[in-house]
Short mmCIF file of C-alpha atoms (C1' of nucleotides) in Angstrom, two decimals:
data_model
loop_
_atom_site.label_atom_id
_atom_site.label_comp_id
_atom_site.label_asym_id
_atom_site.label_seq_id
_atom_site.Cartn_x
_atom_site.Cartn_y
_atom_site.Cartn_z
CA UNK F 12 28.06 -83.23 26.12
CA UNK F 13 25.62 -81.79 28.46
CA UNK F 14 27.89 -82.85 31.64
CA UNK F 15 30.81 -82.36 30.09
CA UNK F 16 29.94 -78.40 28.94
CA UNK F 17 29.40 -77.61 32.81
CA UNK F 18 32.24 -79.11 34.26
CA UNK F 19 34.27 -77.54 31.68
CA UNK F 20 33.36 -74.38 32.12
CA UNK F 21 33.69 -74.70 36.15
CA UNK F 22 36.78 -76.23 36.12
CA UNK F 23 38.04 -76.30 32.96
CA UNK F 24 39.38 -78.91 30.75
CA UNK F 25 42.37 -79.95 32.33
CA UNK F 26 40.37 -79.74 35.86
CA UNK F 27 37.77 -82.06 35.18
CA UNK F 28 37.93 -86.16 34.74
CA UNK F 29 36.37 -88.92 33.12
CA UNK F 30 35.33 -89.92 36.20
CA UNK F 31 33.78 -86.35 36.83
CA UNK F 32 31.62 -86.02 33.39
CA UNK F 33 30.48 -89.85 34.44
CA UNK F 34 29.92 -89.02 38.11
CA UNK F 35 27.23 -86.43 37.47
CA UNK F 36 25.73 -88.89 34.76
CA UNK F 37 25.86 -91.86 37.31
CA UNK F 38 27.48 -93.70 35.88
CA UNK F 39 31.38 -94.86 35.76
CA UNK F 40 33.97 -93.20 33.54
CA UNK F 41 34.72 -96.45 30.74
CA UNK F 42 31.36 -95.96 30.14
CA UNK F 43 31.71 -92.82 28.64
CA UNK F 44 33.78 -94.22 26.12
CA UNK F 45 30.86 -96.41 24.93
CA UNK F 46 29.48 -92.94 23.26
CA UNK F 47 32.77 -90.66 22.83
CA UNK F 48 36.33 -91.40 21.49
CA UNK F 49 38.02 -89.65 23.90
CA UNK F 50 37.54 -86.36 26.26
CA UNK F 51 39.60 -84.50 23.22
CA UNK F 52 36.57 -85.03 21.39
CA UNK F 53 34.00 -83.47 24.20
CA UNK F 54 36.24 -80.20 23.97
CA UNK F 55 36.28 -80.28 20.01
CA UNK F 56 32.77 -80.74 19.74
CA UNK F 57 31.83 -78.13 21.82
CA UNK F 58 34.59 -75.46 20.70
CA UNK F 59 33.83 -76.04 16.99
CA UNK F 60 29.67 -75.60 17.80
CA UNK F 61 30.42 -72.62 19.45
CA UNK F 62 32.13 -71.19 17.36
CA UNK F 63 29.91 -72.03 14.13
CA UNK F 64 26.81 -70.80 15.91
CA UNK F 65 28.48 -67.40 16.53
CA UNK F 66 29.94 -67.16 12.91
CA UNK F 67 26.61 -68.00 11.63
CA UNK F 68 24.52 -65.63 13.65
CA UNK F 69 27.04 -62.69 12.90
CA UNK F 70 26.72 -63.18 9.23
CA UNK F 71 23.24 -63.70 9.04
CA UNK F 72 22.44 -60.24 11.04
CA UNK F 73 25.33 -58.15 9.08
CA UNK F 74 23.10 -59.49 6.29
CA UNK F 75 19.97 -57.94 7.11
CA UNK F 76 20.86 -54.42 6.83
CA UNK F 77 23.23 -52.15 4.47
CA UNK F 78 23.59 -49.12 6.53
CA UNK F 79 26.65 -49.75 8.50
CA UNK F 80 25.48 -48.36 11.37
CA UNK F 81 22.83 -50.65 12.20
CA UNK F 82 24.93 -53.21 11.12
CA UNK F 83 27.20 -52.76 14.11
CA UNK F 84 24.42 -52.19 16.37
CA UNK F 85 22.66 -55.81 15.11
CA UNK F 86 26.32 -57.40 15.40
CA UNK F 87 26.51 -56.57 18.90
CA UNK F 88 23.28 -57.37 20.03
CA UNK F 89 23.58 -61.03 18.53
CA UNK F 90 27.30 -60.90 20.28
CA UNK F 91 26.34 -60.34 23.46
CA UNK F 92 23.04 -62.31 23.55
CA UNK F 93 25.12 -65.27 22.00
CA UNK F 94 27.45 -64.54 25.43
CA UNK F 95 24.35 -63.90 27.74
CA UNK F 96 22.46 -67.47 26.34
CA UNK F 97 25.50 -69.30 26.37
CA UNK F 98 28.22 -68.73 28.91
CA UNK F 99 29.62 -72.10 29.81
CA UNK F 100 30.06 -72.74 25.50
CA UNK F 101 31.98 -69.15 25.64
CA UNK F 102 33.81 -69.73 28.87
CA UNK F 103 35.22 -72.56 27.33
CA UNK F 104 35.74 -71.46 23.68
CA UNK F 105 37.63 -68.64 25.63
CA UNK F 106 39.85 -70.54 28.19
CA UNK F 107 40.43 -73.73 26.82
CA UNK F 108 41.69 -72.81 23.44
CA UNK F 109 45.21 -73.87 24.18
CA UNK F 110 44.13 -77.66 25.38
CA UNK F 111 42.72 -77.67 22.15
CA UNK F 112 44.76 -80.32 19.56
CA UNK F 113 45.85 -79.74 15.99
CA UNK F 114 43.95 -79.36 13.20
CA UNK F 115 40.80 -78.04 14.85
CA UNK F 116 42.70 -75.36 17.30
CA UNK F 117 44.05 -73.95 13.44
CA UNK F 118 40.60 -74.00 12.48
CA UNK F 119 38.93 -72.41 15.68
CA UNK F 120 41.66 -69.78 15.86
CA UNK F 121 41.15 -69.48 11.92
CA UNK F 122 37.70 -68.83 12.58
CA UNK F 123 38.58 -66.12 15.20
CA UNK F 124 40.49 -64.20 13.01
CA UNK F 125 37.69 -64.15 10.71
CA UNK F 126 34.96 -62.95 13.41
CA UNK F 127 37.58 -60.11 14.60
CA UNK F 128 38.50 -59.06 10.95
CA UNK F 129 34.69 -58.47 9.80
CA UNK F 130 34.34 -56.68 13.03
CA UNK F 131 37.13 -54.55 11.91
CA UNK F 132 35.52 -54.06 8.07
CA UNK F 133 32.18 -53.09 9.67
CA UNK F 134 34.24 -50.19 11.68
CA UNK F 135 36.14 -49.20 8.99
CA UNK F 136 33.60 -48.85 6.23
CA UNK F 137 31.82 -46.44 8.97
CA UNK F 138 34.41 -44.30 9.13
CA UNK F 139 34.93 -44.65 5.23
CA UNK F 140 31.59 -43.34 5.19
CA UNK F 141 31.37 -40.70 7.12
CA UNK F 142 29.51 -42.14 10.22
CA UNK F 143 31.74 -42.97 12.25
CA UNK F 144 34.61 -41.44 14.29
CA UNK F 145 37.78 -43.79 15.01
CA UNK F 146 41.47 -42.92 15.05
CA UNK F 147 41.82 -47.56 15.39
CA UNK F 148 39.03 -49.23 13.63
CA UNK F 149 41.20 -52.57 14.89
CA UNK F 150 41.58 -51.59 18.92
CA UNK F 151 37.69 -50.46 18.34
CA UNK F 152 36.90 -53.75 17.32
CA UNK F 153 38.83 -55.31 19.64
CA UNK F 154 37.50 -53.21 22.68
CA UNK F 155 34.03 -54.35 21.30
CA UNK F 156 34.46 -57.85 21.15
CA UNK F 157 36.07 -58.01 24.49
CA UNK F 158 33.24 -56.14 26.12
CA UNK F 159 30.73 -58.29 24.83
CA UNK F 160 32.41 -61.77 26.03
CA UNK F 161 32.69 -60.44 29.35
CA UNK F 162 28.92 -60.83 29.42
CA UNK F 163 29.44 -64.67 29.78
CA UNK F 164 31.13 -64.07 33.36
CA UNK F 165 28.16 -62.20 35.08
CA UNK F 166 25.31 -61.94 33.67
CA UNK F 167 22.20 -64.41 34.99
CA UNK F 168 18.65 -65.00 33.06
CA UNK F 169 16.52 -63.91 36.10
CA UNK F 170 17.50 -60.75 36.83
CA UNK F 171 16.17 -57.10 36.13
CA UNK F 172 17.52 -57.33 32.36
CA UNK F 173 16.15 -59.22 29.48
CA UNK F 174 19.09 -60.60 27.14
CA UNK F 175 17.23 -57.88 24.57
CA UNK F 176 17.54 -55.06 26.91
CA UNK F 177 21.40 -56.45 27.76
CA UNK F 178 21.81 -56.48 23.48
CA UNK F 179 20.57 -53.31 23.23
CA UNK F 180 22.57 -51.36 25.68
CA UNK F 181 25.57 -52.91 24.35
CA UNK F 182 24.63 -51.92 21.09
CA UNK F 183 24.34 -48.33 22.24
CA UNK F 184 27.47 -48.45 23.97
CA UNK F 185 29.06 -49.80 20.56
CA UNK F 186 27.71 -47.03 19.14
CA UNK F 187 29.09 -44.69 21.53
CA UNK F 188 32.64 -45.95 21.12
CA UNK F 189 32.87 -44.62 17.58
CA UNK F 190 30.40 -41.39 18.19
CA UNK F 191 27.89 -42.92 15.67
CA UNK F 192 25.75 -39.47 14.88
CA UNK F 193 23.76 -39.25 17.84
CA UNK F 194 20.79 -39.09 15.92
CA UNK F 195 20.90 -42.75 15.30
CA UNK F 196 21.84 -43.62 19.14
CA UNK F 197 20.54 -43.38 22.21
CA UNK F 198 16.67 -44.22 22.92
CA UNK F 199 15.17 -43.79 19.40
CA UNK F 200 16.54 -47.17 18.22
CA UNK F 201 14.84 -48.87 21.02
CA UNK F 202 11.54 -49.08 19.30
CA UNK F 203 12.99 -50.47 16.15
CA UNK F 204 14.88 -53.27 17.58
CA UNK F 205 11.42 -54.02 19.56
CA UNK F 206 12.59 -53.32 22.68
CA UNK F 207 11.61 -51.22 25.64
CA UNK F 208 14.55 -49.87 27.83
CA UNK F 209 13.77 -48.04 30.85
CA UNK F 210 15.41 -44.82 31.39
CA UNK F 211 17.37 -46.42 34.40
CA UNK F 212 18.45 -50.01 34.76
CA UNK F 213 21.16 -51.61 36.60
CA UNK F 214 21.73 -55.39 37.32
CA UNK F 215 21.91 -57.24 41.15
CA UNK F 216 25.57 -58.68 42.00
CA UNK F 217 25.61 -62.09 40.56
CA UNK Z 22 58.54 -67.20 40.00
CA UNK Z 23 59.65 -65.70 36.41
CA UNK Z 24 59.69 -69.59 35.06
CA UNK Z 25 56.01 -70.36 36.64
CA UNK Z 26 54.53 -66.75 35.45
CA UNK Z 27 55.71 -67.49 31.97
CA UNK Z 28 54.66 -71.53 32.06
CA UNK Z 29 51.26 -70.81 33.77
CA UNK Z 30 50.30 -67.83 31.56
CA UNK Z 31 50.97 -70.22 28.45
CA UNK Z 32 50.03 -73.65 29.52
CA UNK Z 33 47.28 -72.96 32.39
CA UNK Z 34 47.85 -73.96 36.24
CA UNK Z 35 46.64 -77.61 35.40
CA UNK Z 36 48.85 -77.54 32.46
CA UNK Z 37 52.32 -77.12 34.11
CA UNK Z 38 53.99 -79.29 35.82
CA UNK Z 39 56.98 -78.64 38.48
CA UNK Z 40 58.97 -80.35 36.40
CA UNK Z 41 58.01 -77.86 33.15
CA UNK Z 42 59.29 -75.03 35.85
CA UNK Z 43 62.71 -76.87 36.93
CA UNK Z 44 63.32 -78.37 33.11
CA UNK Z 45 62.76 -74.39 31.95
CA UNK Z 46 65.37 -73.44 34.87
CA UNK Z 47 67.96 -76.49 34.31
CA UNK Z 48 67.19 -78.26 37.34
CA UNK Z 49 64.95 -81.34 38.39
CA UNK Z 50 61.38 -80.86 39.55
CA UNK Z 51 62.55 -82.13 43.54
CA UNK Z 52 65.06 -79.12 44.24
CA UNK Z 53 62.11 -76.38 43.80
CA UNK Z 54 60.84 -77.58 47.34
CA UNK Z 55 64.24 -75.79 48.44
CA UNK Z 56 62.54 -72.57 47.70
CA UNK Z 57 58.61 -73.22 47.45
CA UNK Z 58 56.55 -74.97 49.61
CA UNK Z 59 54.17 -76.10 47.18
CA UNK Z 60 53.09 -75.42 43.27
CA UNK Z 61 49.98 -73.48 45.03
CA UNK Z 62 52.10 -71.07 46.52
CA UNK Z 63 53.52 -70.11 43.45
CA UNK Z 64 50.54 -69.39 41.76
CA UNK Z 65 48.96 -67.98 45.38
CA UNK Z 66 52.00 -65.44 45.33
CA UNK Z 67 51.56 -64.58 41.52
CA UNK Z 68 47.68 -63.71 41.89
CA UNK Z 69 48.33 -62.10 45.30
CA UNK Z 70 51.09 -59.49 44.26
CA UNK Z 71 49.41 -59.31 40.95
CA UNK Z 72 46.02 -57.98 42.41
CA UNK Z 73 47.91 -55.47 45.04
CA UNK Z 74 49.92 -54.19 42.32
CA UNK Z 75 46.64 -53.13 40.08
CA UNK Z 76 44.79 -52.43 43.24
CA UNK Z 77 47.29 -49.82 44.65
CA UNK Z 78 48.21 -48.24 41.00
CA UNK Z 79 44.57 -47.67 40.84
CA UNK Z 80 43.74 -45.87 44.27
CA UNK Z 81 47.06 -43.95 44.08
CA UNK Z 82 46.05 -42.67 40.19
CA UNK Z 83 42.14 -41.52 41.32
CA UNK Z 84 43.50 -39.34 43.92
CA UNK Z 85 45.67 -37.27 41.72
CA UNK Z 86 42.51 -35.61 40.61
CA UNK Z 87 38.94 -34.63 42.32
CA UNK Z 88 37.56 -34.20 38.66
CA UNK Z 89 35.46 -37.00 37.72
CA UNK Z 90 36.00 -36.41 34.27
CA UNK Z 91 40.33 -36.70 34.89
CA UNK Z 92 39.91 -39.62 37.54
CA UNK Z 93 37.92 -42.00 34.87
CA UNK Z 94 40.21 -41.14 31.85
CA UNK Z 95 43.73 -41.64 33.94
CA UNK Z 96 41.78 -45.23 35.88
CA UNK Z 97 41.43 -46.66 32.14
CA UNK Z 98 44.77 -45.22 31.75
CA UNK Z 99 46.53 -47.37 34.89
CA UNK Z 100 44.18 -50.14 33.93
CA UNK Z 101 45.12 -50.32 30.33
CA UNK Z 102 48.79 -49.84 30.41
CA UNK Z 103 49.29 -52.65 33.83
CA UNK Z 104 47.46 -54.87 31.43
CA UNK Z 105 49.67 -54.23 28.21
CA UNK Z 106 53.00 -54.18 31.00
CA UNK Z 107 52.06 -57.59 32.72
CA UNK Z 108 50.01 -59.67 30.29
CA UNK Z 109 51.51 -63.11 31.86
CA UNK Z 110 50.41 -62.41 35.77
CA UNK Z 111 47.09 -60.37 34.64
CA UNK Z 112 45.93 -63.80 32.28
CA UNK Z 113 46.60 -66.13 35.64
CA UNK Z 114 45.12 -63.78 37.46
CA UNK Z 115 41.77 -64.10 35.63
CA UNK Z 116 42.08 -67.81 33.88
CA UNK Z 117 42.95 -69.74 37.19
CA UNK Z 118 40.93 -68.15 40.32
CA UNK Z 119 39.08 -70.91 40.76
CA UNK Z 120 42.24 -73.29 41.19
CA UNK Z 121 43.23 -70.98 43.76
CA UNK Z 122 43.01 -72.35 47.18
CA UNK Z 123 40.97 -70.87 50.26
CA UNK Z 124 41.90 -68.16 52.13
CA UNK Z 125 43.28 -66.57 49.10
CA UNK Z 126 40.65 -67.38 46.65
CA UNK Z 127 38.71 -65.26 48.67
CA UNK Z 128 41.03 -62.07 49.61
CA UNK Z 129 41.35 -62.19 45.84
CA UNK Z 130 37.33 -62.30 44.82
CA UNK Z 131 37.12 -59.41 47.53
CA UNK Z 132 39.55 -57.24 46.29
CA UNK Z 133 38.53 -58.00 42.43
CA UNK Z 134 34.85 -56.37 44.08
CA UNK Z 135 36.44 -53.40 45.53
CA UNK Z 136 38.24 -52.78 41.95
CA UNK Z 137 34.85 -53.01 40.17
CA UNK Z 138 32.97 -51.45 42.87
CA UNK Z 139 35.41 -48.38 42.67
CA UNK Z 140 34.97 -48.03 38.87
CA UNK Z 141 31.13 -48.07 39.13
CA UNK Z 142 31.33 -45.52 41.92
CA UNK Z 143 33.66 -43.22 39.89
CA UNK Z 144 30.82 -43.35 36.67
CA UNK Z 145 27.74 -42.89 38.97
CA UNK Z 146 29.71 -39.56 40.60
CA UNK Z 147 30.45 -38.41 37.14
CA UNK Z 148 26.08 -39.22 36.49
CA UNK Z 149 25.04 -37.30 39.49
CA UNK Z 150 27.70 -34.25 38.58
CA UNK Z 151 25.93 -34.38 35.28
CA UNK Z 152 29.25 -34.85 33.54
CA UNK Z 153 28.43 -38.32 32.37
CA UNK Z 154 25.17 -40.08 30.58
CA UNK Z 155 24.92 -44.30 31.28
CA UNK Z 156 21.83 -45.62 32.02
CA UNK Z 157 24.02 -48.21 33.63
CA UNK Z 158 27.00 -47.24 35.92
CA UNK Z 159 27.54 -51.09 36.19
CA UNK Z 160 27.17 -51.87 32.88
CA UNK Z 161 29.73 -49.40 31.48
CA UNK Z 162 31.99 -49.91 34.30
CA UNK Z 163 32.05 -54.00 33.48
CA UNK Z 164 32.40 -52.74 29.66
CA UNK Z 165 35.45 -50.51 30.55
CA UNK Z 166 37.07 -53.06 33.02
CA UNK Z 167 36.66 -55.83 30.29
CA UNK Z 168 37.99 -54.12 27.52
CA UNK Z 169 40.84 -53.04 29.28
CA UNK Z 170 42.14 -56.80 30.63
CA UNK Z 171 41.55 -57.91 26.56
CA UNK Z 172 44.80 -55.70 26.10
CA UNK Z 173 46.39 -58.57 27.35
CA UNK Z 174 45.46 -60.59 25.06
CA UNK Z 175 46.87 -59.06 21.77
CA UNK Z 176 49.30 -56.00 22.96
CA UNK Z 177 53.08 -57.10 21.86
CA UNK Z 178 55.41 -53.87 22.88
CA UNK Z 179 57.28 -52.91 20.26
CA UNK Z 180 54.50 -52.12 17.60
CA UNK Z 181 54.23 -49.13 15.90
CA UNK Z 182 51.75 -48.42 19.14
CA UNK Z 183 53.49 -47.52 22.67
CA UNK Z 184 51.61 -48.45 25.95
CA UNK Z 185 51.47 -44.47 26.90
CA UNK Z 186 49.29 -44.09 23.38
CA UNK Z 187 47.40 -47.11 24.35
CA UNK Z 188 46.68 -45.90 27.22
CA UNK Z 189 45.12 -42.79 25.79
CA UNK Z 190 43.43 -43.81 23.76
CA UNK Z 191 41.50 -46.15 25.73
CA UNK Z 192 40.94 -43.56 27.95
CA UNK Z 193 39.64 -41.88 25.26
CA UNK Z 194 37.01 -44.66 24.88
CA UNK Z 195 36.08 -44.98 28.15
CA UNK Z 196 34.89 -41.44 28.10
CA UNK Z 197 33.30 -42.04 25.35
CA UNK Z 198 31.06 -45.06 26.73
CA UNK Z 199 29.18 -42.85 29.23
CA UNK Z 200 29.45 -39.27 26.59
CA UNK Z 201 31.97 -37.55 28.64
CA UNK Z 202 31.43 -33.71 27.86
CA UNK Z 203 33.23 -33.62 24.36
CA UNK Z 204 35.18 -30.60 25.53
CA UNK Z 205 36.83 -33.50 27.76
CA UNK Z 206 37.10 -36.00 24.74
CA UNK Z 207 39.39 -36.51 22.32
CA UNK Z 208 42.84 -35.31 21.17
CA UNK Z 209 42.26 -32.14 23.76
CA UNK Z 210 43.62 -33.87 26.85
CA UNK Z 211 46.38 -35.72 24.59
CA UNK Z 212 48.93 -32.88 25.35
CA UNK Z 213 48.73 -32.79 29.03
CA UNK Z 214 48.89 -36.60 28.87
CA UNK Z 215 52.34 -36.16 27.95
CA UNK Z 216 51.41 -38.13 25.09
CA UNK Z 217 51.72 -37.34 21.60
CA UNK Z 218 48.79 -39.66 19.41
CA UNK Z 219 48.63 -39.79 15.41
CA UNK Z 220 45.68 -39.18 14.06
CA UNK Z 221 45.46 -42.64 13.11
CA UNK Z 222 47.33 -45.13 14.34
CA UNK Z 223 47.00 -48.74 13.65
CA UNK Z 224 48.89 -52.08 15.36
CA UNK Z 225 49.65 -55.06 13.23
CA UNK Z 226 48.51 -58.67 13.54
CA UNK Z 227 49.73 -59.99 17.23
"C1'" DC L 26 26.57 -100.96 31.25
"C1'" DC L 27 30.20 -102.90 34.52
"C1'" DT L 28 34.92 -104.52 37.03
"C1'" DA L 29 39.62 -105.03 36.59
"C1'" DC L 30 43.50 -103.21 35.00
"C1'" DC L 31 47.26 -100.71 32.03
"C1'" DG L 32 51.24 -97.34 31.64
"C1'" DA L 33 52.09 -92.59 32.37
"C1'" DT L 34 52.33 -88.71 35.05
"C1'" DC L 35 51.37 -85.93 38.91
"C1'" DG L 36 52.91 -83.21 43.45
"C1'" DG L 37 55.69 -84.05 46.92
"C1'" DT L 38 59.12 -86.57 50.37
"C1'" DA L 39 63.34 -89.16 52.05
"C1'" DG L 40 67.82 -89.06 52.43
"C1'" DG L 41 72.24 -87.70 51.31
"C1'" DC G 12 71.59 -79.71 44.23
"C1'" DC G 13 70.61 -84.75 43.14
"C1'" DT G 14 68.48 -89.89 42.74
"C1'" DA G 15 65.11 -92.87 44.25
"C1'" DC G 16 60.71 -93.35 45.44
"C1'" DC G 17 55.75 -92.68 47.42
"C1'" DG G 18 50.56 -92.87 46.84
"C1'" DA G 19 47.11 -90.87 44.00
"C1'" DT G 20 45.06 -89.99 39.84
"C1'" DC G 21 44.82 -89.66 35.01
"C1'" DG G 22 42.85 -91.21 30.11
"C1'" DG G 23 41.90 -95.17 28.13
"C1'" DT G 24 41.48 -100.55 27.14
"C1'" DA G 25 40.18 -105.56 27.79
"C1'" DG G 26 36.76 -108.45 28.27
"C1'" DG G 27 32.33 -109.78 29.38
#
DNA sequence: CCTACCGATCGGTAGG
DNA sequence: CCTACCGATCGGTAGG
């Protein structure tokens, strides 16, 4: 699984062999099939994980706050730090989706919808409420979501940002995108969430 | 060309065959190699036009203005709307760079740089005029690049949305990541966008 | 865990 | 434009 989640995500599914995953394993590729069914099986595993872990996580930290909009600052912090801990699961959940056989690619793409739609809720019941301004609760969500999984593609553990400063600035910038009342963003909520942001950060090229 | 942009967009690089691309043109996979050299130069040609096309569109829209404030909003303008016009060639162009052969795989990665490296250059201007607040010109300008290309994913013309009101109103959030002056935000600049926007406007399921 | 091997398919060529 | 064909590689199996 381990093998086969970074040669995946390099090459992709269709891009990598049986004799690859074994290579890097030493060993030779029948021997693979000594502890899988088939490479089919590698991809499932891995897309259904993924996408359980980041179902789970959402709906645990929606859970643990009613105001709406912390609840769409804590949804993007545990997107993007889901993205920034796990890129090669996300790569793959992201590209691969197609190579992907009946039933589970219903199911993954089930569970998609599901992730996007209580996206959309959270956005809507903001602006239902008052505290939040957005002529598309749907394209806000959307440009959201997509911002966050672009995290997978550059960002490196290493560098000048913690994956809590990354979540948090993402959380602002959520924020921002439906003019949340600036009381509640910007630097005050950086305390709360346990976090200290400098004033100026910025990332090296990966 | 059409044939590959439509079977690579759909089925990957890896995924089609030549003989997908002559069966989807009436013809046998052998008489392609009377007008391509190889399956690599198809998708070489695809990514290379692909990545001019954005590239020049992009440079030609920031000089129409010297206001930092007008050059961001029309960029995510272009950006938007070339992603919602040519969602096949823009998803090759950023699912199959790595099965794209040297030279070209790296004239592409360079001018992919110069793209982001103009965006972040266009948000720390608009910081150091005081027009804009990000603690991270990099970090909103990967934000705005990525939501932008996930237009791709979902747009279907033909909604009750056009791409000239998709394009505003992403510009719209792109001046809201980095708290563009709100004189500058909103349905203010819809009118001389030659764009009339609904206070709320909605698409349907893709 | 291995070697030996299977049928299928791939990109591409020969030759007309 | 086609048929016939090439060597290479694929996922997977047999058998030990």
């Amino acid at each position: 699984m381990e093998a086969a989640l970074t040669l995946f995500a390099e090459r992709g599914y269709l891009g990598t062999s049986m004799k690859d995953i074994a290579g890097l394993l030493g060993l030779r590729a029948p021997s693979l099939y000594n502890h899988v069914d088939s490479k089919q099986e590698l991809l499932r595993e891995i897309m259904v994980r993924t996408m359980n872990e980041l179902l789970n996580s959402h709906r645990a930290v929606i859970a643990t706050s009613a105001d709406v909009v912390e609840q769409l600052r804590r949804a993007m912090e545990t997107h993007v730090i889901y993205h920034a801990n796990n890129p090669r699961d996300v790569r793959i959940g992201n590209a691969e989706i197609q190579n992907l056989e009946e039933p589970v690619h219903g199911e993954i793409l089930r569970m998609r919808d599901e992730y996007s739609a209580s996206w959309q809720s959270i956005i809507e019941r903001g602006v239902r409420e008052g505290r939040f301004d957005s002529p598309s609760p749907r394209l806000s969500s959307f440009a959201m979501l997509e911002m966050g999984i672009g995290v997978s593609m550059w960002f490196r553990p290493g560098g000048p940002l913690t994956v809590a400063q990354l979540g948090y600035y993402y959380g602002d910038m959520a924020l921002r995108l439906v003019n949340a009342a600036p009381a509640a963003v910007g630097r005050a909520g950086a305390a709360m969430a346990g976090v200290v942001i400098p004033a100026q950060v910025d990332v090296h090229r990966s």
